[in-house]
């Protein structure tokens, strides 16, 4: 997702603007820029390189300004070129307007035609340039910047967050949001605009989260907010719970490595209310949870990417433990097919950021089809997805900076397991004794995760053998098949090694044709009821000359031999086993990526949160 930082102050804010987008680099971007007001003129610097290059450029030019905007862009409309980089300007008749924008304006073509008819020229391929000309046309007619953005934003369709400045009002930054996050930071003698609170941590922790349709005018001396109807409103001031330490890398080489090792603590935080309880209560998920769960007959999980894999694991749990029929849909596909909306369906949306455009749209589609009972599992309390659901559960993973999700995934799994147990209890499928035993297992889960992390040196050793490979196959069975899928996704995301996952029983139905000595086969091998079946599949790989890398439970009966490398983790953890088995797969992907010299935290072409289709 793109990043926005804006500031209106009585001092030089250029360093602050650049520092802010540095903190948002983890979201992924392909160009960056800054707009600033100097001597009554609007100027900008843009780069298709990293933020550090923009910083060097600003230092060379000795840029100083008390009002400005900065931006990191992930290309949607137009290639990642300097011409398409933000900020975009509209300049005519001595009036200059600058804009930075996250999201997509879907009706940009008819507005573009209107602007061309008014004589505006276009220097980029972006929808954003349409927006800045639109605002310019209104200010040119006599509107203030605030009034112009209020008027223009009522016409914009789609999802957007914008920051806008004008040469006519050099001490003002105006922001607007719809479907994409934007907040105001409150300082002393200065105020800020940002798409994420982490961008402002060094300056303030007092933030105001803008609501859907809000437009805000930011000045050094104060802020003014109007809602979608144009009425002046006050939004509550929130003290951000983020700390500067939480978004620093510390002693780790990369954020991803740090976040892998933060997983025991993140899961412990997520499970705090559960692990310290004697029994599981539905109100963990909201005041209406007991009534909604009582009428739940089936579940529909909507998610994308890693969160989709969490949903696939949850399907096994919900069906086996709670006895609830569950379907799992890729959010971007669900909304474009005519599905059956069955009464008694609980719609589960799972998202790290809570801003994933496809997941939000899929939830709205489900609600429009009459599925009103919804639950969101998410890591960001202020996200767009959370208030859109009737029930919600916060994963409390803390900031996740690396693009490849790790601790968000394991906390999602922990949350989905708790949901499974609550539903099973309400359906009389969980005895008091079983409930206590499973709560005890959850209580000990962070410790088991710590034990698995101690395998990192051996995983690093295995990674040496993957450095020259171009392809890898991941195998799993049952509830561990989605874990194999997640392992393959991690490897391809950050090391650029082509990796695919299959249910091991499907080997003979096609994938076995790929197996040879140059195709490492990674196998998830817990000591469960499918282990003997899995061992037969492993023999099929060895018979074709394939080399196996087996992540096994300590008590699993899997022998090491020529071409069969076995790493023993911990004793089998029963239904919680998937949460443990994904950790070494994360470590494997991480160390292969390090050896191949890729940009681990910011893999090419990817963004942390996908806020457009």
Coordinates of C-alpha atoms in Angstrom, one line a residue:
X1 CA 0.0 0.0 0.0
X2 CA 1.2 3.5 -0.7
X3 CA 2.2 5.9 2.1
X4 CA 1.2 9.5 2.9
X5 CA 2.7 11.9 5.3
X6 CA 1.8 15.6 5.5
X7 CA 2.7 18.4 7.9
X8 CA 1.8 22.0 8.7
X9 CA 4.2 23.7 11.1
X10 CA 6.1 26.8 12.1
X11 CA 9.4 25.1 11.5
X12 CA 11.1 23.2 8.8
X13 CA 9.3 19.8 8.2
X14 CA 11.3 18.3 5.3
X15 CA 13.3 15.9 7.5
X16 CA 10.0 14.9 9.2
X17 CA 8.3 14.2 5.9
X18 CA 11.1 12.0 4.7
X19 CA 11.5 10.2 8.0
X20 CA 7.8 9.5 8.0
X21 CA 7.8 7.8 4.6
X22 CA 11.0 5.9 5.7
X23 CA 8.8 4.3 8.4
X24 CA 6.3 3.3 5.7
X25 CA 8.8 1.7 3.4
X26 CA 7.8 -1.7 4.6
X27 CA 4.5 -1.4 2.8
X28 CA 6.2 -1.7 -0.6
X29 CA 6.7 1.0 -3.2
X30 CA 8.3 1.7 -6.5
X31 CA 8.6 5.5 -6.5
X32 CA 8.7 8.3 -4.0
X33 CA 8.3 12.1 -3.8
X34 CA 7.9 15.2 -1.7
X35 CA 6.0 18.5 -2.4
X36 CA 6.8 21.6 -0.4
X37 CA 5.9 25.3 -0.4
X38 CA 8.8 27.7 -0.8
X39 CA 8.5 31.5 -1.2
X40 CA 4.9 31.2 -2.3
X41 CA 5.7 28.6 -4.9
X42 CA 4.9 24.8 -4.9
X43 CA 7.9 22.6 -5.7
X44 CA 8.6 18.9 -5.7
X45 CA 11.2 16.2 -5.8
X46 CA 10.5 12.8 -7.2
X47 CA 12.5 9.5 -7.5
X48 CA 12.0 6.0 -8.8
X49 CA 14.6 4.9 -6.3
X50 CA 14.5 4.4 -2.5
X51 CA 13.6 7.0 0.0
X52 CA 17.3 7.4 0.9
X53 CA 17.8 8.7 -2.7
X54 CA 15.0 11.3 -2.2
X55 CA 16.6 12.2 1.1
X56 CA 20.0 12.8 -0.6
X57 CA 18.3 14.9 -3.3
X58 CA 16.6 17.1 -0.7
X59 CA 19.9 17.5 1.2
X60 CA 21.7 18.5 -2.0
X61 CA 19.1 21.1 -2.8
X62 CA 18.9 22.3 0.9
X63 CA 15.2 22.1 0.8
X64 CA 13.4 23.8 3.7
X65 CA 9.6 24.3 4.1
X66 CA 7.1 24.5 6.9
X67 CA 4.2 22.9 4.9
X68 CA 4.5 19.8 2.7
X69 CA 3.6 16.3 1.7
X70 CA 5.6 13.1 1.1
X71 CA 4.6 9.9 -0.6
X72 CA 5.6 6.4 -1.4
X73 CA 3.8 4.9 -4.5
X74 CA 3.0 1.4 -5.5
X75 CA 2.1 1.5 -9.2
X76 CA -1.5 0.9 -10.1
X77 CA -2.2 3.4 -13.0
X78 CA 0.8 3.7 -15.1
X79 CA 4.3 2.3 -14.9
X80 CA 6.7 3.1 -12.1
X81 CA 8.3 6.2 -13.7
X82 CA 9.2 9.6 -12.4
X83 CA 6.3 11.1 -14.5
X84 CA 3.8 8.8 -12.8
X85 CA 5.4 9.3 -9.3
X86 CA 3.6 11.5 -6.7
X87 CA 3.1 14.3 -5.9
X88 CA 1.2 15.4 -9.0
X89 CA 0.7 19.0 -9.8
X90 CA -1.8 21.2 -11.5
X91 CA -0.6 24.7 -12.4
X92 CA -2.4 27.4 -14.3
X93 CA -3.0 31.1 -14.0
X94 CA -0.5 31.5 -11.1
X95 CA -2.3 28.9 -9.0
X96 CA -0.5 25.6 -8.1
X97 CA -2.1 22.6 -6.5
X98 CA -0.2 19.4 -5.4
X99 CA -1.6 16.0 -4.4
X100 CA -0.5 12.7 -3.1
X101 CA -3.0 9.8 -3.3
X102 CA -3.4 6.2 -2.1
X103 CA -6.0 4.0 -3.8
X104 CA -8.0 4.2 -7.1
X105 CA -10.6 6.6 -8.4
X106 CA -12.8 4.3 -10.5
X107 CA -14.7 7.1 -12.4
X108 CA -11.5 9.0 -13.4
X109 CA -12.2 8.7 -17.2
X110 CA -15.4 10.9 -17.3
X111 CA -13.7 13.4 -15.0
X112 CA -10.6 13.4 -17.2
X113 CA -12.8 14.2 -20.2
X114 CA -14.3 17.2 -18.3
X115 CA -10.9 18.4 -17.3
X116 CA -9.5 18.2 -20.9
X117 CA -12.6 20.1 -22.0
X118 CA -11.6 22.8 -19.6
X119 CA -8.1 23.0 -21.1
X120 CA -6.1 20.9 -18.6
X121 CA -3.2 18.9 -20.0
X122 CA -2.0 15.5 -18.6
X123 CA 1.6 14.6 -18.1
X124 CA 1.1 11.1 -16.5
X125 CA -1.0 8.0 -16.9
X126 CA -2.4 8.2 -13.5
X127 CA -5.9 8.7 -12.1
X128 CA -4.3 10.9 -9.5
X129 CA -3.6 13.7 -12.0
X130 CA -7.3 13.8 -12.8
X131 CA -8.0 14.5 -9.1
X132 CA -5.5 17.4 -8.8
X133 CA -6.9 19.1 -11.9
X134 CA -10.4 18.6 -10.6
X135 CA -9.5 20.4 -7.3
X136 CA -7.6 23.1 -9.2
X137 CA -10.6 23.8 -11.4
X138 CA -12.7 24.5 -8.2
X139 CA -10.1 26.6 -6.4
X140 CA -9.6 28.6 -9.6
X141 CA -13.3 29.5 -9.4
X142 CA -12.9 31.0 -5.9
X143 CA -13.3 28.0 -3.5
X144 CA -10.9 27.6 -0.6
X145 CA -8.8 24.4 -0.8
X146 CA -10.9 22.8 2.0
X147 CA -14.2 23.6 0.2
X148 CA -12.8 22.5 -3.1
X149 CA -11.7 19.1 -1.8
X150 CA -15.1 18.6 0.0
X151 CA -16.9 19.3 -3.3
X152 CA -14.6 17.2 -5.5
X153 CA -14.4 14.2 -3.2
X154 CA -18.2 13.8 -3.3
X155 CA -17.7 12.9 -7.0
X156 CA -14.8 10.5 -6.6
X157 CA -15.8 6.9 -6.7
X158 CA -13.6 4.1 -5.5
X159 CA -11.2 4.0 -2.6
X160 CA -8.8 6.8 -1.8
X161 CA -6.8 8.7 0.8
X162 CA -5.4 12.1 -0.4
X163 CA -3.2 14.9 0.9
X164 CA -3.4 18.2 -1.0
X165 CA -1.6 21.5 -0.8
X166 CA -2.0 24.9 -2.6
X167 CA 0.3 27.8 -3.4
X168 CA -2.7 30.0 -2.5
X169 CA -2.8 28.7 1.1
X170 CA 0.8 28.0 2.0
X171 CA 0.1 27.0 5.6
X172 CA -2.6 24.4 4.9
X173 CA -2.7 20.7 4.2
X174 CA -6.1 19.2 3.3
X175 CA -6.8 15.5 3.5
X176 CA -9.8 13.3 2.5
X177 CA -10.5 9.5 2.9
X178 CA -12.9 6.9 1.6
X179 CA -12.0 3.2 1.9
X180 CA -8.3 3.9 2.5
X181 CA -6.8 4.8 5.9
X182 CA -5.9 8.4 6.8
X183 CA -5.3 10.0 10.2
X184 CA -4.4 13.3 11.8
X185 CA -1.4 13.6 14.2
X186 CA -1.7 16.4 16.8
X187 CA 1.5 18.2 17.9
X188 CA 2.4 21.4 19.6
X189 CA 2.5 24.3 17.1
X190 CA 2.2 21.7 14.3
X191 CA -0.1 19.1 13.1
X192 CA 0.2 16.2 10.7
X193 CA -1.5 13.9 8.2
X194 CA -0.5 10.3 7.7
X195 CA -1.8 7.0 6.3
X196 CA -0.3 5.1 9.3
X197 CA 0.4 6.2 12.9
X198 CA 3.8 4.6 12.7
X199 CA 5.0 7.4 10.4
X200 CA 4.5 10.0 13.2
X201 CA 5.8 8.1 16.2
X202 CA 8.9 10.3 16.6
X203 CA 6.6 13.5 16.7
X204 CA 3.4 12.5 18.4
X205 CA 1.2 9.6 19.6
X206 CA -2.0 11.7 19.8
X207 CA -3.9 10.8 16.7
X208 CA -7.4 11.3 15.3
X209 CA -8.6 8.5 12.9
X210 CA -10.7 10.0 10.1
X211 CA -13.9 8.2 9.3
X212 CA -15.3 7.2 5.9
X213 CA -16.0 10.3 3.8
X214 CA -14.2 12.8 6.2
X215 CA -12.3 15.8 4.9
X216 CA -9.8 17.6 7.1
X217 CA -8.0 20.9 7.0
X218 CA -4.7 20.8 8.9
X219 CA -2.9 23.9 10.0
X220 CA -0.1 24.5 12.5
X221 CA -2.6 25.9 15.0
X222 CA -5.4 23.3 14.7
X223 CA -7.5 21.1 12.5
X224 CA -11.0 21.2 11.2
X225 CA -13.0 18.1 10.1
X226 CA -16.1 17.8 8.0
X227 CA -18.0 14.5 7.6
X228 CA -19.3 13.2 4.2
X229 CA -22.4 15.4 4.5
X230 CA -20.2 18.5 4.9
X231 CA -21.0 19.1 8.6
X232 CA -18.3 20.1 11.0
X233 CA -17.6 17.3 13.4
X234 CA -15.2 16.4 16.2
X235 CA -13.5 13.0 16.1
X236 CA -12.0 11.5 19.3
X237 CA -8.3 11.8 20.0
X238 CA -6.6 8.5 20.5
X239 CA -3.3 7.8 22.2
X240 CA -1.5 5.4 19.8
X241 CA -0.4 2.2 21.5
X242 CA 2.6 1.9 19.1
X243 CA 6.0 2.5 20.5
X244 CA 9.1 3.6 18.6
X245 CA 10.8 0.3 19.6
X246 CA 8.0 -1.7 18.0
X247 CA 8.9 -0.4 14.6
X248 CA 12.7 -0.6 15.0
X249 CA 14.7 -3.6 13.8
X250 CA 16.8 -3.9 16.9
X251 CA 19.6 -6.6 16.8
X252 CA 18.0 -8.5 13.9
X253 CA 19.3 -8.3 10.3
X254 CA 15.8 -7.8 8.9
X255 CA 12.3 -7.0 10.1
X256 CA 11.1 -10.4 8.9
X257 CA 13.6 -12.2 11.1
X258 CA 12.6 -10.0 14.1
X259 CA 8.9 -10.8 13.5
X260 CA 9.5 -14.5 13.2
X261 CA 11.1 -14.4 16.6
X262 CA 8.4 -12.2 18.0
X263 CA 5.8 -14.9 17.4
X264 CA 5.7 -16.5 20.8
X265 CA 5.1 -13.1 22.4
X266 CA 2.6 -12.1 19.8
X267 CA 0.6 -15.3 20.3
X268 CA 0.8 -14.9 24.1
X269 CA -0.6 -11.4 23.8
X270 CA -3.4 -12.5 21.5
X271 CA -4.3 -15.4 23.9
X272 CA -3.9 -13.4 27.1
X273 CA -7.6 -13.3 28.0
X274 CA -8.0 -17.0 27.1
X275 CA -4.9 -18.4 28.7
X276 CA -5.7 -16.8 32.1
X277 CA -9.4 -17.9 32.0
X278 CA -10.9 -21.1 33.4
X279 CA -13.5 -21.3 30.6
X280 CA -14.1 -19.9 27.1
X281 CA -16.8 -17.2 26.7
X282 CA -18.5 -16.0 23.5
X283 CA -18.1 -12.4 24.5
X284 CA -14.4 -12.6 23.6
X285 CA -15.7 -11.8 20.1
X286 CA -18.2 -9.1 21.0
X287 CA -21.4 -8.4 22.9
X288 CA -23.6 -10.0 20.2
X289 CA -21.5 -13.1 19.8
X290 CA -23.5 -15.5 21.9
X291 CA -26.8 -14.7 19.9
X292 CA -25.0 -14.8 16.6
X293 CA -23.1 -18.0 17.3
X294 CA -26.3 -19.7 18.5
X295 CA -27.9 -19.3 15.0
X296 CA -24.7 -20.2 13.1
X297 CA -25.1 -23.3 11.0
X298 CA -22.1 -22.9 8.6
X299 CA -19.2 -20.6 8.2
X300 CA -17.8 -18.7 5.1
X301 CA -14.2 -17.5 5.4
X302 CA -13.2 -14.6 3.1
X303 CA -9.5 -13.7 2.8
X304 CA -6.5 -13.2 0.6
X305 CA -2.9 -14.5 0.5
X306 CA -1.5 -15.7 3.8
X307 CA -4.8 -14.9 5.6
X308 CA -6.5 -17.3 3.1
X309 CA -4.2 -20.0 4.2
X310 CA -5.2 -19.3 7.8
X311 CA -8.8 -19.8 6.7
X312 CA -8.0 -23.1 5.1
X313 CA -6.5 -24.4 8.4
X314 CA -9.5 -23.1 10.3
X315 CA -11.8 -25.1 8.0
X316 CA -10.3 -28.3 9.3
X317 CA -10.7 -27.1 12.9
X318 CA -14.2 -25.8 12.5
X319 CA -15.5 -28.9 10.8
X320 CA -13.6 -31.5 13.0
X321 CA -14.0 -29.8 16.4
X322 CA -17.1 -27.6 16.2
X323 CA -19.0 -29.7 13.6
X324 CA -19.6 -26.6 11.4
X325 CA -19.5 -26.9 7.7
X326 CA -17.0 -24.3 6.4
X327 CA -16.2 -22.9 3.0
X328 CA -13.1 -20.8 2.3
X329 CA -13.1 -18.3 -0.5
X330 CA -10.4 -16.1 -2.1
X331 CA -12.0 -12.7 -1.5
X332 CA -11.2 -11.4 -5.0
X333 CA -13.0 -14.4 -6.6
X334 CA -16.0 -14.6 -4.2
X335 CA -17.5 -11.3 -5.1
X336 CA -17.6 -12.1 -8.8
X337 CA -19.6 -15.3 -8.8
X338 CA -23.2 -16.1 -8.0
X339 CA -22.8 -18.0 -4.7
X340 CA -25.6 -19.4 -2.6
X341 CA -26.3 -17.2 0.5
X342 CA -27.5 -19.8 3.0
X343 CA -29.3 -18.7 6.2
X344 CA -27.3 -19.2 9.4
X345 CA -24.0 -18.4 7.7
X346 CA -21.3 -16.7 9.8
X347 CA -19.1 -14.7 7.5
X348 CA -15.5 -14.7 8.7
X349 CA -13.1 -12.1 7.3
X350 CA -9.4 -12.5 8.1
X351 CA -6.8 -9.8 7.4
X352 CA -3.6 -8.5 8.8
X353 CA -4.1 -4.9 7.9
X354 CA -7.9 -4.7 7.8
X355 CA -7.5 -2.5 4.7
X356 CA -7.3 -5.2 2.0
X357 CA -9.6 -3.9 -0.7
X358 CA -10.8 -7.3 -2.0
X359 CA -11.6 -8.6 1.5
X360 CA -13.6 -5.4 2.3
X361 CA -15.5 -5.6 -1.0
X362 CA -16.2 -9.4 -0.4
X363 CA -17.6 -8.7 3.0
X364 CA -19.9 -6.0 1.6
X365 CA -20.9 -8.4 -1.2
X366 CA -21.8 -11.0 1.4
X367 CA -23.8 -8.5 3.4
X368 CA -25.6 -7.3 0.3
X369 CA -26.7 -11.0 -0.3
X370 CA -28.3 -11.1 3.1
X371 CA -25.5 -12.6 5.2
X372 CA -25.5 -10.1 8.1
X373 CA -23.7 -12.1 10.7
X374 CA -20.0 -11.3 10.4
X375 CA -16.8 -11.6 12.3
X376 CA -13.5 -9.9 11.5
X377 CA -10.1 -11.2 12.8
X378 CA -7.6 -8.5 12.3
X379 CA -4.4 -7.0 13.6
X380 CA -5.3 -3.3 13.3
X381 CA -8.1 -2.0 15.5
X382 CA -8.6 1.3 13.6
X383 CA -8.8 -0.4 10.2
X384 CA -11.8 -0.2 7.8
X385 CA -12.7 -3.9 8.1
X386 CA -13.2 -3.9 11.9
X387 CA -16.2 -1.6 12.1
X388 CA -17.7 -3.2 9.0
X389 CA -18.3 -6.4 11.0
X390 CA -20.8 -7.1 13.8
X391 CA -18.2 -9.1 15.7
X392 CA -14.4 -8.6 15.9
X393 CA -11.3 -10.1 17.4
X394 CA -8.0 -8.3 17.6
X395 CA -4.9 -10.5 17.0
X396 CA -2.5 -8.1 18.9
X397 CA 0.5 -9.2 16.9
X398 CA 1.9 -5.6 17.0
X399 CA 3.3 -3.8 14.0
X400 CA 4.4 -6.2 11.2
X401 CA 6.8 -4.4 9.0
X402 CA 8.1 -7.2 6.7
X403 CA 5.9 -7.6 3.6
X404 CA 5.9 -11.4 4.0
X405 CA 3.5 -12.0 6.9
X406 CA 4.7 -14.2 9.7
X407 CA 3.4 -13.2 13.2
X408 CA 0.2 -12.0 11.8
X409 CA -0.4 -15.5 10.4
X410 CA 0.3 -17.4 13.6
X411 CA -1.8 -15.0 15.7
X412 CA -4.6 -15.4 13.1
X413 CA -4.4 -19.2 13.6
X414 CA -4.5 -18.8 17.4
X415 CA -7.5 -16.6 17.2
X416 CA -9.3 -19.0 14.8
X417 CA -8.6 -21.9 17.1
X418 CA -10.2 -20.0 20.0
X419 CA -13.2 -19.3 17.8
X420 CA -13.4 -23.0 17.0
X421 CA -13.5 -23.9 20.7
X422 CA -16.1 -21.3 21.6
X423 CA -18.4 -22.6 18.8
X424 CA -17.7 -26.2 19.8
X425 CA -18.6 -25.4 23.4
X426 CA -21.9 -23.7 22.4
X427 CA -22.8 -26.7 20.3
X428 CA -22.1 -29.1 23.1
X429 CA -19.2 -30.7 21.3
X430 CA -16.6 -29.8 24.0
X431 CA -16.7 -31.3 27.5
X432 CA -15.5 -29.3 30.5
X433 CA -12.5 -31.6 30.7
X434 CA -11.6 -31.1 27.1
X435 CA -12.0 -27.4 27.4
X436 CA -9.6 -27.2 30.3
X437 CA -7.1 -29.4 28.5
X438 CA -7.2 -27.3 25.4
X439 CA -6.9 -24.0 27.3
X440 CA -3.8 -25.5 29.0
X441 CA -2.4 -26.4 25.5
X442 CA -3.0 -22.8 24.4
X443 CA -1.2 -21.6 27.6
X444 CA 1.8 -23.7 26.7
X445 CA 1.8 -22.8 23.0
X446 CA 4.2 -19.8 23.2
X447 CA 6.8 -22.0 25.0
X448 CA 6.5 -24.6 22.3
X449 CA 7.0 -21.9 19.7
X450 CA 10.2 -20.8 21.5
X451 CA 11.4 -24.4 21.3
X452 CA 10.8 -24.6 17.6
X453 CA 12.7 -21.3 17.0
X454 CA 15.8 -23.0 18.4
X455 CA 16.0 -25.0 15.2
X456 CA 17.1 -21.9 13.3
X457 CA 20.8 -22.9 13.0
X458 CA 19.8 -26.2 11.3
X459 CA 17.3 -24.4 9.1
X460 CA 20.1 -22.0 8.0
X461 CA 22.2 -25.1 7.1
X462 CA 19.4 -26.5 5.0
X463 CA 18.9 -23.2 3.3
X464 CA 22.5 -23.4 1.8
X465 CA 21.2 -26.3 -0.4
X466 CA 18.4 -24.2 -1.8
X467 CA 20.5 -21.2 -2.8
X468 CA 21.1 -22.5 -6.4
X469 CA 17.7 -24.0 -6.9
X470 CA 15.0 -22.5 -9.1
X471 CA 12.1 -24.6 -8.1
X472 CA 10.8 -26.3 -4.9
X473 CA 7.9 -28.6 -4.1
X474 CA 6.1 -28.5 -0.7
X475 CA 4.0 -31.4 0.5
X476 CA 1.5 -31.7 3.4
X477 CA -1.6 -33.7 4.3
X478 CA -4.8 -32.8 6.1
X479 CA -4.6 -29.7 8.2
X480 CA -0.9 -29.3 7.3
X481 CA -1.6 -29.0 3.6
X482 CA -2.4 -25.3 4.0
X483 CA 0.8 -25.0 6.0
X484 CA 2.7 -26.4 3.1
X485 CA 0.9 -23.8 0.9
X486 CA 2.1 -21.0 3.3
X487 CA 5.6 -22.3 3.2
X488 CA 5.7 -22.3 -0.6
X489 CA 4.2 -18.8 -0.7
X490 CA 6.9 -17.5 1.7
X491 CA 9.7 -19.0 -0.4
X492 CA 8.5 -17.5 -3.6
X493 CA 7.6 -14.1 -2.1
X494 CA 11.0 -13.3 -0.7
X495 CA 13.6 -15.5 -2.4
X496 CA 11.9 -15.6 -5.9
X497 CA 12.4 -19.3 -6.0
X498 CA 9.4 -20.8 -7.8
X499 CA 7.6 -23.0 -5.3
X500 CA 4.3 -24.9 -5.3
X501 CA 2.5 -26.8 -2.6
X502 CA 0.4 -30.0 -3.1
X503 CA -1.6 -32.3 -0.9
X504 CA 0.8 -35.2 -0.8
X505 CA -1.8 -37.7 -1.9
X506 CA -2.0 -35.7 -5.2
X507 CA 1.6 -36.5 -6.2
X508 CA 0.6 -39.3 -8.7
X509 CA -1.9 -37.0 -10.3
X510 CA 0.6 -34.7 -11.9
X511 CA 3.3 -33.2 -9.7
X512 CA 5.4 -36.3 -9.6
X513 CA 6.4 -35.6 -13.2
X514 CA 8.4 -32.6 -11.9
X515 CA 10.4 -34.5 -9.3
X516 CA 14.2 -35.0 -10.0
X517 CA 17.4 -34.4 -8.2
X518 CA 17.2 -30.6 -8.8
X519 CA 13.7 -30.3 -7.3
X520 CA 14.0 -30.1 -3.5
X521 CA 10.8 -31.5 -1.8
X522 CA 9.9 -29.9 1.5
X523 CA 7.6 -32.1 3.6
X524 CA 5.5 -31.2 6.7
X525 CA 5.4 -34.4 8.7
X526 CA 3.6 -34.2 12.1
X527 CA 3.1 -37.4 14.1
X528 CA -0.6 -37.6 13.3
X529 CA -3.0 -40.2 11.8
X530 CA -1.8 -39.4 8.3
X531 CA 1.9 -39.9 8.9
X532 CA 2.0 -43.4 7.4
X533 CA 0.2 -42.2 4.3
X534 CA 2.7 -39.3 4.0
X535 CA 5.6 -41.7 4.3
X536 CA 4.3 -43.6 1.3
X537 CA 4.2 -40.4 -0.6
X538 CA 7.8 -39.6 0.4
X539 CA 8.9 -43.0 -0.9
X540 CA 7.4 -42.0 -4.3
X541 CA 9.6 -39.0 -4.3
X542 CA 12.7 -40.9 -3.4
X543 CA 12.0 -43.5 -6.1
X544 CA 12.2 -40.7 -8.7
X545 CA 15.5 -39.4 -7.4
X546 CA 14.0 -36.5 -5.4
X547 CA 15.6 -35.1 -2.3
X548 CA 13.4 -34.7 0.8
X549 CA 13.6 -32.1 3.5
X550 CA 11.3 -33.3 6.2
X551 CA 10.1 -31.1 9.1
X552 CA 8.9 -33.8 11.6
X553 CA 7.7 -33.9 15.2
X554 CA 10.2 -35.1 17.7
X555 CA 8.2 -38.3 18.3
X556 CA 7.5 -39.0 14.6
X557 CA 8.7 -42.3 13.2
X558 CA 10.6 -40.8 10.2
X559 CA 14.1 -42.2 9.6
X560 CA 16.9 -40.1 8.0
X561 CA 18.7 -41.7 5.1
X562 CA 20.4 -40.8 1.9
X563 CA 18.3 -38.1 0.2
X564 CA 16.0 -37.8 3.2
X565 CA 17.0 -35.0 5.6
X566 CA 14.9 -34.9 8.8
X567 CA 14.6 -32.0 11.3
X568 CA 12.9 -33.0 14.5
X569 CA 11.0 -30.1 16.2
X570 CA 8.9 -30.8 19.3
X571 CA 6.5 -33.5 20.4
X572 CA 3.2 -33.5 18.4
X573 CA 1.0 -30.7 19.5
X574 CA -2.3 -32.2 18.5
X575 CA -4.7 -29.7 16.8
X576 CA -2.2 -26.8 17.4
X577 CA 0.5 -28.5 15.4
X578 CA 0.0 -26.2 12.3
X579 CA 1.0 -23.2 14.3
X580 CA 4.3 -24.8 15.2
X581 CA 5.1 -26.4 11.8
X582 CA 4.8 -23.1 9.9
X583 CA 7.7 -21.5 11.9
X584 CA 10.6 -23.5 10.3
X585 CA 9.1 -22.9 6.9
X586 CA 9.2 -19.2 7.5
X587 CA 12.8 -19.5 8.7
X588 CA 13.7 -21.6 5.6
X589 CA 12.3 -18.9 3.2
X590 CA 14.0 -16.2 5.2
X591 CA 17.5 -17.8 5.1
X592 CA 17.2 -18.8 1.4
X593 CA 16.3 -15.2 0.6
X594 CA 19.3 -13.9 2.6
X595 CA 21.7 -16.2 0.8
X596 CA 20.2 -15.2 -2.6
X597 CA 20.7 -11.5 -1.7
X598 CA 17.1 -10.4 -2.2
X599 CA 15.4 -7.5 -0.5
X600 CA 13.9 -9.6 2.3
X601 CA 11.6 -7.0 3.9
X602 CA 10.5 -5.3 0.6
X603 CA 10.3 -8.0 -2.1
X604 CA 9.9 -6.8 -5.6
X605 CA 6.5 -6.0 -7.0
X606 CA 4.8 -6.6 -3.7
X607 CA 3.1 -4.3 -1.1
X608 CA 2.3 -5.0 2.6
X609 CA -1.4 -4.1 2.3
X610 CA -3.2 -4.4 -1.0
X611 CA -5.7 -1.6 -1.0
X612 CA -6.7 -1.9 -4.7
X613 CA -7.9 -4.7 -6.8

